[in-house]
Amino acid sequence: MGTPLPRDPIAEARRNWEEQGWADVAAPMAAITAIMRTQQILLARIESTLKPFGLTFARYELLALLSFARKGSLPMNKASALLQVHPTSITNAVDRLERAGLVDRSPHPTDGRTTLIELTTAGRTLAKRSTAALNAEVFSAPGFDPGDVDHLIRILGAFRRNAGDFEG
């Protein structure tokens, strides 16, 4: 990551907010900024782990999703919805994964407007190998205290639900 800073710049930003008379929003600003920075750190760890496999996190997520599909394939529009990304992003990822021989596209057997995506044998193997690496190098030591993980999941889940990310 580089050399650690001598002090926390987000705590400094919070103090600056308070000094400017914005004390009522200083803590939420610091929390949001800390979440954004945490996302950058975690994504860098994940991308570093996936680089030897020739994958980005976006492409890995699609491979992992397909590896869990009960029928072994998914409609592209369903993959887009489940990964919560724009259909263009899925098309881009599928294009690259298809060129690499990791997925195949086929027409849906009953809906001519729908394209199915399916893992190839090479894609299934790569999904397993890259998941094992992520489990060993990132998910087994995420950098959070074990007791905080479930609490963090609840907090972020409630935020996402309240933001309309999902129901129930």
mmCIF file of C-alpha atoms in Angstrom:
data_model
loop_
_atom_site.group_PDB
_atom_site.id
_atom_site.type_symbol
_atom_site.label_atom_id
_atom_site.label_comp_id
_atom_site.label_asym_id
_atom_site.label_seq_id
_atom_site.Cartn_x
_atom_site.Cartn_y
_atom_site.Cartn_z
ATOM 1 C CA MET A 1 0.000 0.000 0.000
ATOM 2 C CA GLY A 2 2.916 2.363 0.581
ATOM 3 C CA THR A 3 4.183 4.197 3.613
ATOM 4 C CA PRO A 4 1.493 4.825 6.248
ATOM 5 C CA LEU A 5 0.672 8.460 6.905
ATOM 6 C CA PRO A 6 1.730 9.847 10.298
ATOM 7 C CA ARG A 7 -1.916 10.561 11.187
ATOM 8 C CA ASP A 8 -5.395 9.708 9.999
ATOM 9 C CA PRO A 9 -6.421 12.140 7.223
ATOM 10 C CA ILE A 10 -10.093 11.287 7.722
ATOM 11 C CA ALA A 11 -9.921 12.231 11.415
ATOM 12 C CA GLU A 12 -8.200 15.428 10.281
ATOM 13 C CA ALA A 13 -10.993 16.083 7.777
ATOM 14 C CA ARG A 14 -13.546 15.569 10.546
ATOM 15 C CA ARG A 15 -11.775 18.149 12.717
ATOM 16 C CA ASN A 16 -11.719 20.562 9.760
ATOM 17 C CA TRP A 17 -15.479 20.038 9.253
ATOM 18 C CA GLU A 18 -16.096 20.767 12.920
ATOM 19 C CA GLU A 19 -13.910 23.906 12.818
ATOM 20 C CA GLN A 20 -15.888 25.153 9.798
ATOM 21 C CA GLY A 21 -19.088 24.918 11.826
ATOM 22 C CA TRP A 22 -20.307 21.691 10.247
ATOM 23 C CA ALA A 23 -20.105 19.598 13.440
ATOM 24 C CA ASP A 24 -23.572 18.154 12.851
ATOM 25 C CA VAL A 25 -22.383 16.412 9.669
ATOM 26 C CA ALA A 26 -18.704 15.889 10.549
ATOM 27 C CA ALA A 27 -19.110 12.324 11.867
ATOM 28 C CA PRO A 28 -21.272 11.122 8.930
ATOM 29 C CA MET A 29 -18.789 12.705 6.476
ATOM 30 C CA ALA A 30 -15.942 10.879 8.221
ATOM 31 C CA ALA A 31 -17.851 7.580 8.214
ATOM 32 C CA ILE A 32 -18.695 7.834 4.512
ATOM 33 C CA THR A 33 -15.153 8.836 3.611
ATOM 34 C CA ALA A 34 -13.773 5.954 5.699
ATOM 35 C CA ILE A 35 -16.078 3.507 3.895
ATOM 36 C CA MET A 36 -14.906 4.805 0.523
ATOM 37 C CA ARG A 37 -11.236 4.473 1.527
ATOM 38 C CA THR A 38 -11.851 1.004 2.943
ATOM 39 C CA GLN A 39 -13.413 -0.007 -0.375
ATOM 40 C CA GLN A 40 -10.281 1.184 -2.197
ATOM 41 C CA ILE A 41 -8.010 -0.832 0.116
ATOM 42 C CA LEU A 42 -10.112 -3.995 -0.153
ATOM 43 C CA LEU A 43 -10.434 -3.720 -3.930
ATOM 44 C CA ALA A 44 -6.649 -3.321 -4.261
ATOM 45 C CA ARG A 45 -6.131 -6.513 -2.208
ATOM 46 C CA ILE A 46 -8.673 -8.416 -4.291
ATOM 47 C CA GLU A 47 -7.320 -7.165 -7.624
ATOM 48 C CA SER A 48 -3.774 -8.086 -6.554
ATOM 49 C CA THR A 49 -4.903 -11.624 -5.706
ATOM 50 C CA LEU A 50 -6.812 -12.006 -8.984
ATOM 51 C CA LYS A 51 -4.113 -10.530 -11.247
ATOM 52 C CA PRO A 52 -2.167 -13.822 -11.626
ATOM 53 C CA PHE A 53 -5.406 -15.396 -12.896
ATOM 54 C CA GLY A 54 -5.864 -12.672 -15.516
ATOM 55 C CA LEU A 55 -9.069 -11.520 -13.847
ATOM 56 C CA THR A 56 -10.493 -8.260 -12.593
ATOM 57 C CA PHE A 57 -12.941 -8.347 -9.699
ATOM 58 C CA ALA A 58 -15.826 -7.605 -12.073
ATOM 59 C CA ARG A 59 -14.970 -10.591 -14.276
ATOM 60 C CA TYR A 60 -14.348 -12.790 -11.238
ATOM 61 C CA GLU A 61 -17.786 -11.898 -9.832
ATOM 62 C CA LEU A 62 -19.409 -13.031 -13.078
ATOM 63 C CA LEU A 63 -17.469 -16.318 -13.099
ATOM 64 C CA ALA A 64 -18.381 -16.934 -9.450
ATOM 65 C CA LEU A 65 -22.042 -16.143 -10.086
ATOM 66 C CA LEU A 66 -22.143 -18.557 -13.024
ATOM 67 C CA SER A 67 -20.412 -21.244 -10.960
ATOM 68 C CA PHE A 68 -23.329 -21.099 -8.492
ATOM 69 C CA ALA A 69 -26.090 -21.134 -11.133
ATOM 70 C CA ARG A 70 -28.328 -24.177 -10.627
ATOM 71 C CA LYS A 71 -28.828 -24.732 -14.355
ATOM 72 C CA GLY A 72 -25.195 -23.998 -15.190
ATOM 73 C CA SER A 73 -26.148 -20.883 -17.132
ATOM 74 C CA LEU A 74 -27.876 -17.561 -16.607
ATOM 75 C CA PRO A 75 -29.592 -15.050 -18.849
ATOM 76 C CA MET A 76 -27.351 -12.001 -19.298
ATOM 77 C CA ASN A 77 -30.084 -9.689 -17.969
ATOM 78 C CA LYS A 78 -30.395 -11.793 -14.785
ATOM 79 C CA ALA A 79 -26.608 -11.725 -14.276
ATOM 80 C CA SER A 80 -26.736 -7.940 -14.656
ATOM 81 C CA ALA A 81 -29.491 -7.678 -12.035
ATOM 82 C CA LEU A 82 -27.827 -10.050 -9.563
ATOM 83 C CA LEU A 83 -24.460 -8.325 -9.832
ATOM 84 C CA GLN A 84 -26.194 -4.939 -9.720
ATOM 85 C CA VAL A 85 -24.328 -3.585 -12.718
ATOM 86 C CA HIS A 86 -25.461 -2.002 -15.971
ATOM 87 C CA PRO A 87 -26.129 -4.444 -18.833
ATOM 88 C CA THR A 88 -23.297 -2.838 -20.806
ATOM 89 C CA SER A 89 -20.861 -3.860 -18.066
ATOM 90 C CA ILE A 90 -22.050 -7.469 -18.259
ATOM 91 C CA THR A 91 -21.715 -7.438 -22.043
ATOM 92 C CA ASN A 92 -18.165 -6.116 -21.690
ATOM 93 C CA ALA A 93 -17.244 -8.771 -19.121
ATOM 94 C CA VAL A 94 -18.827 -11.553 -21.187
ATOM 95 C CA ASP A 95 -16.981 -10.357 -24.314
ATOM 96 C CA ARG A 96 -13.630 -10.593 -22.522
ATOM 97 C CA LEU A 97 -14.401 -13.872 -20.768
ATOM 98 C CA GLU A 98 -15.653 -15.384 -24.016
ATOM 99 C CA ARG A 99 -12.477 -14.337 -25.866
ATOM 100 C CA ALA A 100 -10.489 -16.016 -23.073
ATOM 101 C CA GLY A 101 -12.496 -19.225 -23.516
ATOM 102 C CA LEU A 102 -14.032 -19.005 -20.043
ATOM 103 C CA VAL A 103 -17.712 -18.553 -20.978
ATOM 104 C CA ASP A 104 -19.965 -19.307 -23.917
ATOM 105 C CA ARG A 105 -23.031 -17.444 -25.128
ATOM 106 C CA SER A 106 -26.075 -19.151 -26.529
ATOM 107 C CA PRO A 107 -29.616 -18.156 -27.424
ATOM 108 C CA HIS A 108 -32.272 -18.905 -24.822
ATOM 109 C CA PRO A 109 -34.264 -21.974 -25.942
ATOM 110 C CA THR A 110 -37.692 -20.345 -25.426
ATOM 111 C CA ASP A 111 -37.060 -16.579 -25.410
ATOM 112 C CA GLY A 112 -35.427 -15.289 -28.571
ATOM 113 C CA ARG A 113 -34.674 -11.921 -26.942
ATOM 114 C CA THR A 114 -32.518 -13.489 -24.232
ATOM 115 C CA THR A 115 -28.909 -14.615 -24.370
ATOM 116 C CA LEU A 116 -27.611 -17.224 -21.942
ATOM 117 C CA ILE A 117 -24.076 -17.247 -20.574
ATOM 118 C CA GLU A 118 -22.465 -20.437 -19.360
ATOM 119 C CA LEU A 119 -19.094 -21.346 -17.893
ATOM 120 C CA THR A 120 -16.812 -23.463 -20.019
ATOM 121 C CA THR A 121 -14.779 -26.190 -18.344
ATOM 122 C CA ALA A 122 -11.823 -23.785 -18.284
ATOM 123 C CA GLY A 123 -14.041 -21.103 -16.743
ATOM 124 C CA ARG A 124 -15.287 -23.435 -14.033
ATOM 125 C CA THR A 125 -11.696 -24.458 -13.215
ATOM 126 C CA LEU A 126 -10.532 -20.839 -13.083
ATOM 127 C CA ALA A 127 -13.494 -19.850 -10.905
ATOM 128 C CA LYS A 128 -12.552 -22.580 -8.406
ATOM 129 C CA ARG A 129 -8.843 -21.703 -8.394
ATOM 130 C CA SER A 130 -9.377 -17.944 -8.084
ATOM 131 C CA THR A 131 -11.992 -18.415 -5.344
ATOM 132 C CA ALA A 132 -9.548 -20.581 -3.403
ATOM 133 C CA ALA A 133 -6.929 -17.825 -3.696
ATOM 134 C CA LEU A 134 -9.368 -15.122 -2.549
ATOM 135 C CA ASN A 135 -10.481 -17.294 0.370
ATOM 136 C CA ALA A 136 -6.864 -17.893 1.436
ATOM 137 C CA GLU A 137 -5.412 -14.434 0.790
ATOM 138 C CA VAL A 138 -8.275 -11.980 1.386
ATOM 139 C CA PHE A 139 -11.441 -13.408 2.945
ATOM 140 C CA SER A 140 -9.682 -15.439 5.659
ATOM 141 C CA ALA A 141 -7.902 -12.304 6.910
ATOM 142 C CA PRO A 142 -10.067 -9.333 5.899
ATOM 143 C CA GLY A 143 -8.484 -6.919 8.347
ATOM 144 C CA PHE A 144 -11.588 -6.648 10.543
ATOM 145 C CA ASP A 145 -11.810 -8.064 14.050
ATOM 146 C CA PRO A 146 -13.813 -11.313 13.840
ATOM 147 C CA GLY A 147 -16.347 -9.987 16.345
ATOM 148 C CA ASP A 148 -16.971 -6.919 14.179
ATOM 149 C CA VAL A 149 -17.724 -8.728 10.928
ATOM 150 C CA ASP A 150 -21.342 -9.695 11.657
ATOM 151 C CA HIS A 151 -22.009 -6.250 13.145
ATOM 152 C CA LEU A 152 -20.554 -4.625 10.026
ATOM 153 C CA ILE A 153 -22.688 -6.852 7.782
ATOM 154 C CA ARG A 154 -25.818 -5.800 9.717
ATOM 155 C CA ILE A 155 -24.966 -2.093 9.538
ATOM 156 C CA LEU A 156 -24.160 -2.137 5.831
ATOM 157 C CA GLY A 157 -27.107 -4.423 5.057
ATOM 158 C CA ALA A 158 -29.517 -2.043 6.789
ATOM 159 C CA PHE A 159 -28.041 0.881 4.866
ATOM 160 C CA ARG A 160 -28.357 -0.962 1.540
ATOM 161 C CA ARG A 161 -31.937 -2.044 2.294
ATOM 162 C CA ASN A 162 -32.918 1.505 3.298
ATOM 163 C CA ALA A 163 -31.314 2.802 0.096
ATOM 164 C CA GLY A 164 -33.553 0.487 -1.948
ATOM 165 C CA ASP A 165 -30.839 -2.029 -2.829
ATOM 166 C CA PHE A 166 -33.093 -4.946 -1.851
ATOM 167 C CA GLU A 167 -36.329 -5.672 0.004
ATOM 168 C CA GLY A 168 -36.957 -7.579 3.227
#
